[in-house]
Amino acid sequence: MTLCPDSTASLISPQIQNVLNQSTPLQLGIMASGNGSNFEAIAQAIKDGQLNAQIQVLIYNNPDAYAAVRASNWNIPAVLLNHRDYSSRQEFDRQIVQTLRQYDVDWVIMAGWMRLVTEVLIDAFTNKIINIHPSLLPSFKGSRAVEQALASGVKIAGCTVHLVSLEMDSGPILMQAAVPVLQDDTPETLHARIQVQEHRILPQAIALAAKQAL
């Protein structure tokens, strides 16, 4: 099959429809470090009835993160926890856990969270932490994944939603979406097309993870 930029539906796996119709909304805590476009994609999916959930709180770690502005626009509480104020990753994660519990969160969504997490957070929300990464894992883990993909010469890039484990950008894969790499792609143009798919699959993967946890 030939992949073209407009054939988005065929580039997502698994393809699911109405995966979760539970009566009680999922209670989500979103963690973001930057722009927050995936945060907004989740909020929009909830508004559109595509995901039965409530965003209880946004936690952000950079004071100038635009994600906080998006949260304000949606009337969702936003809490700044600046990692620079903590002496260790464990201490930082303890404060994150405390904040998430304060807001009665049961699922944690790392939507552009640019910090490694520790066993403190993972053990507090076992198998209920979800991350999205701009590559087809297990390829191109870590930062600058889009740049890594272009430098390697791959012809297909994409994004992955997975459950979080201690190893960076690892854990069981929930969903993936593939994006063709075009001849004239730059990191910016490729990343923009990958983000379109991130916004598409992240809400679906949250629903799928919740169904699998039942």
Coordinates of N, CA and C in Angstrom, one line a residue:
M1 N 0.8 -1.2 0.0 CA 0.0 0.0 0.0 C 0.9 1.2 0.0
T2 N 0.5 2.2 -0.8 CA 1.3 3.5 -0.9 C 0.7 4.4 0.1
L3 N 1.6 5.0 0.9 CA 1.1 6.0 1.9 C 1.2 7.4 1.4
C4 N 0.2 8.1 1.5 CA 0.2 9.5 1.1 C -0.3 10.4 2.2
P5 N 0.1 11.7 2.2 CA -0.2 12.6 3.4 C -1.6 12.6 3.8
D6 N -2.6 12.4 2.8 CA -4.0 12.6 3.1 C -4.7 11.3 3.6
S7 N -4.0 10.2 3.5 CA -4.6 8.9 3.9 C -4.4 8.7 5.4
T8 N -4.9 9.6 6.2 CA -4.6 9.6 7.6 C -5.3 8.4 8.3
A9 N -6.5 8.1 7.9 CA -7.3 7.0 8.6 C -6.5 5.7 8.5
S10 N -5.9 5.4 7.4 CA -5.2 4.1 7.2 C -3.9 4.0 7.9
L11 N -3.4 5.1 8.5 CA -2.1 5.2 9.1 C -2.2 5.0 10.6
I12 N -3.3 4.7 11.2 CA -3.5 4.6 12.6 C -3.8 3.1 13.0
S13 N -3.1 2.7 14.0 CA -3.3 1.3 14.5 C -3.2 1.2 16.0
P14 N -4.1 0.6 16.7 CA -5.3 0.0 16.1 C -6.4 1.0 15.8
Q15 N -7.3 0.8 14.9 CA -8.4 1.6 14.6 C -9.6 1.2 15.4
I16 N -10.1 2.1 16.2 CA -11.1 1.8 17.2 C -12.3 2.8 17.0
Q17 N -13.5 2.4 17.4 CA -14.6 3.2 17.4 C -15.4 3.0 18.7
N18 N -15.7 4.1 19.4 CA -16.5 4.1 20.6 C -16.0 3.0 21.5
V19 N -14.7 3.1 21.8 CA -14.1 2.0 22.6 C -14.6 2.0 24.1
L20 N -15.1 3.1 24.6 CA -15.4 3.2 26.0 C -16.7 4.0 26.2
N21 N -17.7 3.3 26.7 CA -18.9 4.0 27.0 C -19.3 3.9 28.5
Q22 N -18.3 3.9 29.3 CA -18.5 3.8 30.8 C -19.3 5.0 31.3
S23 N -20.1 4.7 32.4 CA -21.0 5.7 32.9 C -20.3 6.8 33.7
T24 N -19.2 6.4 34.3 CA -18.4 7.3 35.2 C -17.3 7.9 34.4
P25 N -17.2 9.2 34.3 CA -16.1 9.8 33.6 C -14.7 9.5 34.2
L26 N -13.7 9.3 33.4 CA -12.4 9.2 33.8 C -11.9 10.5 34.4
Q27 N -11.2 10.5 35.5 CA -10.7 11.7 36.2 C -9.2 11.9 35.8
L28 N -8.9 12.8 34.9 CA -7.6 13.0 34.3 C -6.8 14.1 35.0
G29 N -5.5 13.8 35.1 CA -4.6 14.8 35.5 C -3.6 14.9 34.3
I30 N -3.5 16.1 33.7 CA -2.6 16.3 32.6 C -1.3 17.0 33.0
M31 N -0.2 16.5 32.5 CA 1.1 17.1 32.8 C 1.7 17.6 31.5
A32 N 2.1 18.8 31.4 CA 2.7 19.4 30.2 C 3.8 20.4 30.5
S33 N 4.7 20.5 29.6 CA 5.9 21.4 29.8 C 5.9 22.6 28.9
G34 N 5.1 22.5 27.8 CA 5.3 23.6 26.8 C 3.9 24.1 26.3
N35 N 3.7 23.9 25.0 CA 2.6 24.6 24.3 C 1.3 24.1 24.7
G36 N 1.2 22.8 25.0 CA -0.1 22.3 25.5 C -1.1 21.9 24.4
S37 N -0.7 21.7 23.2 CA -1.7 21.4 22.1 C -2.4 20.1 22.4
N38 N -1.6 19.1 22.9 CA -2.3 17.8 23.2 C -3.2 17.9 24.4
F39 N -2.9 18.8 25.4 CA -3.9 19.1 26.4 C -5.2 19.6 25.8
E40 N -5.1 20.5 24.9 CA -6.3 21.1 24.3 C -7.0 20.0 23.4
A41 N -6.3 19.1 22.8 CA -6.9 18.1 22.0 C -7.8 17.2 22.9
I42 N -7.3 16.9 24.1 CA -8.0 16.1 25.0 C -9.3 16.8 25.5
A43 N -9.1 18.1 25.8 CA -10.3 18.9 26.3 C -11.3 19.0 25.2
Q44 N -10.9 19.1 23.9 CA -11.8 19.2 22.8 C -12.6 17.9 22.6
A45 N -11.8 16.8 22.7 CA -12.4 15.5 22.5 C -13.5 15.2 23.6
I46 N -13.2 15.7 24.8 CA -14.2 15.5 25.9 C -15.5 16.4 25.5
K47 N -15.2 17.6 25.1 CA -16.4 18.5 24.8 C -17.2 17.9 23.6
D48 N -16.5 17.3 22.7 CA -17.2 16.7 21.5 C -17.8 15.4 21.8
G49 N -17.7 14.9 23.0 CA -18.3 13.6 23.3 C -17.5 12.4 22.8
Q50 N -16.3 12.6 22.4 CA -15.5 11.5 21.9 C -14.7 10.8 23.1
L51 N -14.7 11.4 24.2 CA -14.0 10.8 25.4 C -14.8 11.1 26.6
N52 N -15.2 10.1 27.4 CA -16.0 10.3 28.6 C -15.0 10.5 29.8
A53 N -14.6 11.8 30.0 CA -13.6 12.1 31.0 C -13.8 13.5 31.5
Q54 N -13.1 13.8 32.5 CA -13.0 15.2 33.0 C -11.5 15.5 33.3
I55 N -11.1 16.6 32.9 CA -9.7 17.0 33.3 C -9.8 17.8 34.6
Q56 N -9.2 17.1 35.6 CA -9.3 17.7 37.0 C -8.2 18.8 37.2
V57 N -7.1 18.6 36.6 CA -6.0 19.6 36.8 C -5.0 19.5 35.7
L58 N -4.3 20.6 35.4 CA -3.1 20.6 34.6 C -1.9 20.9 35.5
I59 N -0.9 20.1 35.4 CA 0.4 20.4 36.1 C 1.4 20.8 35.1
Y60 N 2.0 21.9 35.3 CA 3.1 22.3 34.3 C 4.3 22.7 35.1
N61 N 5.5 22.6 34.5 CA 6.7 22.7 35.2 C 7.6 23.9 34.7
N62 N 7.2 24.6 33.7 CA 7.8 25.8 33.2 C 6.9 27.0 33.3
P63 N 7.4 28.0 34.0 CA 6.5 29.1 34.3 C 5.9 29.8 33.1
D64 N 6.6 29.7 32.0 CA 6.0 30.4 30.8 C 5.3 29.4 29.8
A65 N 5.0 28.2 30.3 CA 4.4 27.2 29.4 C 3.0 27.7 29.0
Y66 N 2.8 27.7 27.7 CA 1.5 28.2 27.1 C 0.4 27.2 27.5
A67 N 0.7 26.0 27.9 CA -0.3 25.1 28.4 C -1.2 25.7 29.5
A68 N -0.6 26.5 30.3 CA -1.3 27.1 31.4 C -2.4 28.1 30.9
V69 N -2.1 28.8 29.8 CA -3.0 29.7 29.2 C -4.2 28.9 28.6
R70 N -3.9 27.8 28.0 CA -4.9 26.9 27.4 C -5.8 26.4 28.5
A71 N -5.3 26.0 29.7 CA -6.1 25.5 30.8 C -7.0 26.6 31.3
S72 N -6.5 27.8 31.4 CA -7.3 29.0 31.8 C -8.5 29.2 30.9
N73 N -8.2 29.1 29.6 CA -9.3 29.3 28.6 C -10.4 28.2 28.7
W74 N -10.0 27.0 29.2 CA -11.0 26.0 29.4 C -11.5 25.9 30.8
N75 N -11.1 26.9 31.7 CA -11.6 26.9 33.1 C -11.2 25.7 33.8
I76 N -10.0 25.2 33.6 CA -9.4 24.1 34.2 C -8.3 24.5 35.1
P77 N -8.2 24.0 36.4 CA -7.2 24.5 37.3 C -5.8 24.1 36.8
A78 N -4.9 25.0 36.9 CA -3.5 24.8 36.5 C -2.6 25.1 37.6
V79 N -1.7 24.1 37.9 CA -0.8 24.2 39.1 C 0.7 24.2 38.5
L80 N 1.4 25.2 38.9 CA 2.9 25.3 38.5 C 3.7 24.6 39.6
L81 N 4.4 23.5 39.1 CA 5.4 22.8 40.0 C 6.7 22.9 39.2
N82 N 7.5 23.9 39.6 CA 8.8 24.1 38.9 C 9.8 23.1 39.4
H83 N 10.3 22.2 38.5 CA 11.2 21.2 38.9 C 12.5 21.8 39.5
R84 N 12.8 23.0 39.1 CA 14.0 23.7 39.6 C 14.0 24.0 41.1
D85 N 12.8 23.9 41.7 CA 12.6 24.2 43.1 C 12.8 23.0 44.0
Y86 N 13.1 21.8 43.4 CA 13.2 20.6 44.2 C 14.6 20.0 44.1
S87 N 15.0 19.4 45.2 CA 16.4 18.9 45.3 C 16.6 17.6 44.5
S88 N 15.6 16.8 44.2 CA 15.7 15.6 43.5 C 14.5 15.3 42.7
R89 N 14.6 14.4 41.7 CA 13.5 14.0 41.0 C 12.4 13.3 41.8
Q90 N 12.9 12.5 42.8 CA 11.9 11.9 43.7 C 11.1 12.9 44.5
E91 N 11.8 13.9 45.0 CA 11.0 14.9 45.8 C 10.0 15.7 44.9
F92 N 10.4 15.9 43.7 CA 9.6 16.6 42.7 C 8.3 15.7 42.5
D93 N 8.6 14.4 42.2 CA 7.5 13.5 41.9 C 6.5 13.3 43.1
R94 N 7.1 13.4 44.3 CA 6.2 13.3 45.5 C 5.2 14.5 45.5
Q95 N 5.7 15.7 45.2 CA 4.8 16.8 45.1 C 3.8 16.7 44.0
I96 N 4.2 16.1 42.9 CA 3.2 15.8 41.8 C 2.2 14.9 42.3
V97 N 2.6 13.8 42.9 CA 1.6 12.8 43.4 C 0.6 13.5 44.4
Q98 N 1.1 14.3 45.3 CA 0.3 14.9 46.3 C -0.7 15.8 45.6
T99 N -0.3 16.6 44.5 CA -1.2 17.4 43.8 C -2.2 16.7 43.0
L100 N -1.8 15.6 42.4 CA -2.8 14.8 41.6 C -3.8 14.2 42.6
R101 N -3.4 13.7 43.7 CA -4.4 13.2 44.7 C -5.3 14.2 45.3
Q102 N -4.8 15.4 45.4 CA -5.6 16.5 45.9 C -6.8 16.8 44.9
Y103 N -6.5 16.6 43.7 CA -7.6 16.8 42.6 C -8.3 15.5 42.2
D104 N -8.1 14.4 43.0 CA -8.9 13.2 42.8 C -8.7 12.6 41.4
V105 N -7.4 12.6 41.0 CA -7.1 12.1 39.6 C -6.9 10.6 39.7
D106 N -7.4 9.9 38.7 CA -7.2 8.5 38.6 C -6.3 8.0 37.4
W107 N -6.2 8.9 36.4 CA -5.4 8.6 35.2 C -4.5 9.9 35.0
V108 N -3.2 9.6 34.8 CA -2.2 10.7 34.5 C -1.8 10.7 33.1
I109 N -1.9 11.8 32.4 CA -1.6 11.9 31.0 C -0.4 12.8 30.8
M110 N 0.7 12.3 30.4 CA 1.9 13.1 30.1 C 1.8 13.6 28.6
A111 N 1.4 14.8 28.5 CA 1.1 15.4 27.1 C 2.1 16.5 26.8
G112 N 3.3 16.0 26.4 CA 4.4 16.9 26.2 C 5.1 17.3 27.5
W113 N 5.2 16.3 28.4 CA 6.0 16.4 29.7 C 7.4 16.1 29.5
M114 N 8.3 17.1 29.7 CA 9.7 16.9 29.3 C 10.6 16.6 30.5
R115 N 10.1 15.8 31.4 CA 10.9 15.4 32.5 C 10.8 13.9 32.7
L116 N 11.9 13.2 33.1 CA 11.9 11.8 33.4 C 11.2 11.7 34.7
V117 N 10.4 10.6 34.9 CA 9.6 10.4 36.1 C 10.3 9.2 36.8
T118 N 10.0 9.1 38.1 CA 10.7 8.1 39.0 C 9.6 7.1 39.5
E119 N 10.1 6.1 40.2 CA 9.2 5.1 40.8 C 8.2 5.7 41.7
V120 N 8.5 6.9 42.3 CA 7.5 7.6 43.2 C 6.2 7.8 42.5
L121 N 6.2 8.4 41.3 CA 5.0 8.6 40.5 C 4.4 7.3 39.9
I122 N 5.3 6.5 39.4 CA 4.8 5.3 38.7 C 4.1 4.3 39.7
D123 N 4.7 4.2 40.9 CA 4.1 3.3 41.9 C 2.8 3.9 42.4
A124 N 2.6 5.2 42.4 CA 1.4 5.8 42.9 C 0.2 5.6 41.9
F125 N 0.5 5.5 40.7 CA -0.5 5.3 39.6 C -0.1 4.2 38.7
T126 N -0.1 3.0 39.3 CA 0.4 1.8 38.6 C -0.4 1.5 37.3
N127 N 0.2 1.5 36.2 CA -0.4 1.2 34.9 C -1.5 2.2 34.5
K128 N -1.4 3.4 35.1 CA -2.4 4.4 34.8 C -1.7 5.8 34.4
I129 N -0.5 5.7 33.9 CA 0.2 6.8 33.4 C 0.4 6.6 31.9
I130 N 0.0 7.6 31.1 CA 0.1 7.5 29.7 C 1.0 8.6 29.1
N131 N 1.8 8.3 28.2 CA 2.7 9.3 27.5 C 2.5 9.2 26.0
I132 N 2.7 10.4 25.4 CA 2.7 10.4 23.9 C 4.1 10.9 23.5
H133 N 4.6 10.3 22.5 CA 6.0 10.5 22.0 C 6.0 10.6 20.5
P134 N 6.7 11.6 19.9 CA 6.7 11.9 18.5 C 7.6 11.0 17.7
S135 N 7.5 9.7 17.8 CA 8.2 8.7 17.0 C 7.4 7.4 17.0
L136 N 7.8 6.5 16.1 CA 7.2 5.2 16.2 C 8.2 4.3 17.0
L137 N 7.9 4.3 18.3 CA 8.7 3.6 19.3 C 8.7 2.1 18.9
P138 N 9.8 1.4 19.2 CA 10.9 1.8 20.0 C 12.0 2.6 19.3
S139 N 11.8 3.1 18.1 CA 12.8 3.9 17.4 C 12.7 5.3 18.0
F140 N 13.9 6.0 18.0 CA 14.0 7.4 18.3 C 13.4 7.8 19.7
K141 N 13.9 7.2 20.7 CA 13.5 7.6 22.0 C 14.2 8.9 22.4
G142 N 13.7 9.5 23.5 CA 14.4 10.7 24.0 C 14.0 12.0 23.3
S143 N 14.8 13.0 23.5 CA 14.5 14.3 23.0 C 14.9 14.4 21.5
R144 N 14.3 15.4 20.8 CA 14.5 15.7 19.4 C 14.3 14.4 18.5
A145 N 13.2 13.7 18.8 CA 12.9 12.5 18.1 C 12.6 12.8 16.6
V146 N 12.0 13.9 16.3 CA 11.8 14.2 14.9 C 13.1 14.4 14.1
E147 N 14.0 15.2 14.8 CA 15.3 15.4 14.2 C 16.0 14.1 14.0
Q148 N 15.9 13.2 15.0 CA 16.6 11.9 14.9 C 16.0 11.1 13.6
A149 N 14.7 11.2 13.5 CA 14.1 10.4 12.4 C 14.6 11.0 11.0
L150 N 14.6 12.3 10.9 CA 15.1 12.9 9.6 C 16.6 12.6 9.4
A151 N 17.4 12.6 10.4 CA 18.8 12.3 10.2 C 19.1 10.9 9.8
S152 N 18.2 10.0 10.3 CA 18.4 8.6 10.0 C 18.0 8.2 8.5
G153 N 17.2 9.1 7.9 CA 16.7 8.8 6.5 C 15.5 7.9 6.4
V154 N 14.8 7.7 7.5 CA 13.6 6.9 7.4 C 12.5 7.5 6.5
K155 N 11.7 6.7 6.0 CA 10.6 7.2 5.0 C 9.3 7.3 5.7
I156 N 9.1 6.7 6.9 CA 7.9 6.8 7.6 C 8.3 7.2 9.1
A157 N 7.6 8.2 9.6 CA 7.8 8.6 11.0 C 6.4 8.5 11.6
G158 N 6.2 9.1 12.8 CA 4.9 9.0 13.4 C 5.0 9.3 14.9
C159 N 4.0 8.8 15.6 CA 3.9 9.0 17.0 C 3.3 7.8 17.7
T160 N 3.6 7.7 19.0 CA 3.2 6.5 19.8 C 2.6 7.0 21.1
V161 N 1.5 6.3 21.5 CA 0.9 6.5 22.9 C 1.2 5.2 23.6
H162 N 1.8 5.3 24.8 CA 2.1 4.1 25.6 C 2.0 4.3 27.1
L163 N 1.8 3.2 27.8 CA 1.9 3.3 29.2 C 3.3 3.5 29.7
V164 N 3.5 4.2 30.8 CA 4.8 4.7 31.2 C 5.5 3.7 32.1
S165 N 6.7 3.4 31.9 CA 7.6 2.6 32.7 C 8.8 3.4 33.1
L166 N 9.7 2.8 34.0 CA 10.8 3.6 34.4 C 11.8 3.9 33.3
E167 N 11.9 3.0 32.4 CA 12.8 3.2 31.2 C 12.2 4.3 30.3
M168 N 13.0 5.3 29.9 CA 12.5 6.4 29.1 C 11.9 5.9 27.8
D169 N 10.7 6.5 27.6 CA 9.9 6.2 26.3 C 9.8 4.7 26.1
S170 N 9.4 4.0 27.2 CA 9.2 2.6 27.1 C 7.8 2.3 27.7
G171 N 7.5 1.0 27.8 CA 6.2 0.6 28.4 C 5.3 0.1 27.3
P172 N 4.2 -0.6 27.6 CA 3.3 -1.2 26.6 C 2.7 -0.1 25.7
I173 N 2.8 -0.4 24.4 CA 2.3 0.5 23.4 C 0.7 0.4 23.3
L174 N 0.0 1.5 23.3 CA -1.4 1.5 23.2 C -1.8 1.8 21.7
M175 N -1.3 2.8 21.1 CA -1.7 3.2 19.7 C -0.5 3.9 19.1
Q176 N -0.4 3.7 17.7 CA 0.6 4.4 16.9 C -0.1 5.0 15.7
A177 N 0.5 6.0 15.2 CA 0.1 6.6 13.9 C 1.3 6.9 13.1
A178 N 1.3 6.5 11.8 CA 2.4 6.7 10.9 C 2.2 7.9 10.0
V179 N 3.3 8.6 9.8 CA 3.3 9.8 8.9 C 4.4 9.7 7.9
P180 N 4.1 9.8 6.6 CA 5.1 9.7 5.6 C 6.1 10.9 5.7
V181 N 7.4 10.6 5.5 CA 8.4 11.6 5.5 C 8.5 12.1 4.0
L182 N 8.3 13.4 3.8 CA 8.4 13.9 2.4 C 9.8 14.4 2.1
Q183 N 10.1 14.4 0.9 CA 11.5 14.7 0.4 C 12.0 16.1 0.9
D184 N 11.1 17.0 1.0 CA 11.5 18.4 1.4 C 11.2 18.7 2.9
D185 N 10.9 17.7 3.7 CA 10.5 17.9 5.1 C 11.7 18.6 5.9
T186 N 11.3 19.5 6.7 CA 12.2 20.0 7.8 C 11.6 19.5 9.1
P187 N 12.4 19.6 10.2 CA 11.9 19.2 11.5 C 10.5 19.9 11.8
E188 N 10.4 21.1 11.4 CA 9.1 21.8 11.7 C 7.9 21.3 10.9
T189 N 8.1 21.0 9.6 CA 7.0 20.6 8.8 C 6.6 19.1 9.2
L190 N 7.6 18.3 9.4 CA 7.3 16.9 9.8 C 6.6 16.9 11.2
H191 N 7.2 17.7 12.1 CA 6.6 17.7 13.4 C 5.1 18.2 13.4
A192 N 4.8 19.1 12.5 CA 3.5 19.6 12.4 C 2.5 18.5 12.0
R193 N 2.9 17.7 11.0 CA 2.1 16.6 10.6 C 1.9 15.5 11.6
I194 N 3.0 15.3 12.3 CA 2.9 14.3 13.4 C 2.0 14.8 14.5
Q195 N 2.0 16.1 14.8 CA 1.1 16.6 15.8 C -0.4 16.4 15.5
V196 N -0.7 16.5 14.2 CA -2.1 16.3 13.8 C -2.5 14.9 14.2
Q197 N -1.6 13.9 14.0 CA -2.0 12.5 14.4 C -1.9 12.3 16.0
E198 N -1.0 13.1 16.6 CA -1.0 13.0 18.1 C -2.4 13.4 18.6
H199 N -2.9 14.5 18.1 CA -4.2 15.0 18.6 C -5.3 14.0 18.3
R200 N -5.1 13.3 17.3 CA -6.2 12.3 16.9 C -6.1 11.0 17.8
I201 N -4.9 10.5 18.0 CA -4.9 9.2 18.7 C -4.8 9.3 20.2
L202 N -4.4 10.4 20.8 CA -4.2 10.5 22.3 C -5.5 10.3 23.0
P203 N -6.6 11.0 22.6 CA -7.9 10.7 23.3 C -8.4 9.3 23.1
Q204 N -8.2 8.7 21.9 CA -8.6 7.3 21.7 C -7.8 6.4 22.5
A205 N -6.5 6.6 22.7 CA -5.6 5.7 23.4 C -6.0 5.8 24.9
I206 N -6.4 7.0 25.4 CA -6.8 7.1 26.8 C -8.0 6.2 27.1
A207 N -9.0 6.3 26.2 CA -10.2 5.4 26.3 C -9.8 3.9 26.2
L208 N -8.9 3.6 25.3 CA -8.5 2.2 25.1 C -7.8 1.7 26.4
A209 N -6.9 2.5 27.0 CA -6.2 2.1 28.2 C -7.2 1.8 29.3
A210 N -8.2 2.7 29.4 CA -9.2 2.6 30.5 C -10.0 1.3 30.3
K211 N -10.3 1.0 29.0 CA -11.1 -0.3 28.8 C -10.2 -1.5 29.1
Q212 N -9.0 -1.4 28.8 CA -8.1 -2.6 29.1 C -7.9 -2.8 30.6
A213 N -8.0 -1.7 31.3 CA -7.8 -1.8 32.8 C -9.1 -2.3 33.5
L214 N -10.2 -2.4 32.9 CA -11.4 -2.8 33.5 C -11.3 -4.3 33.9

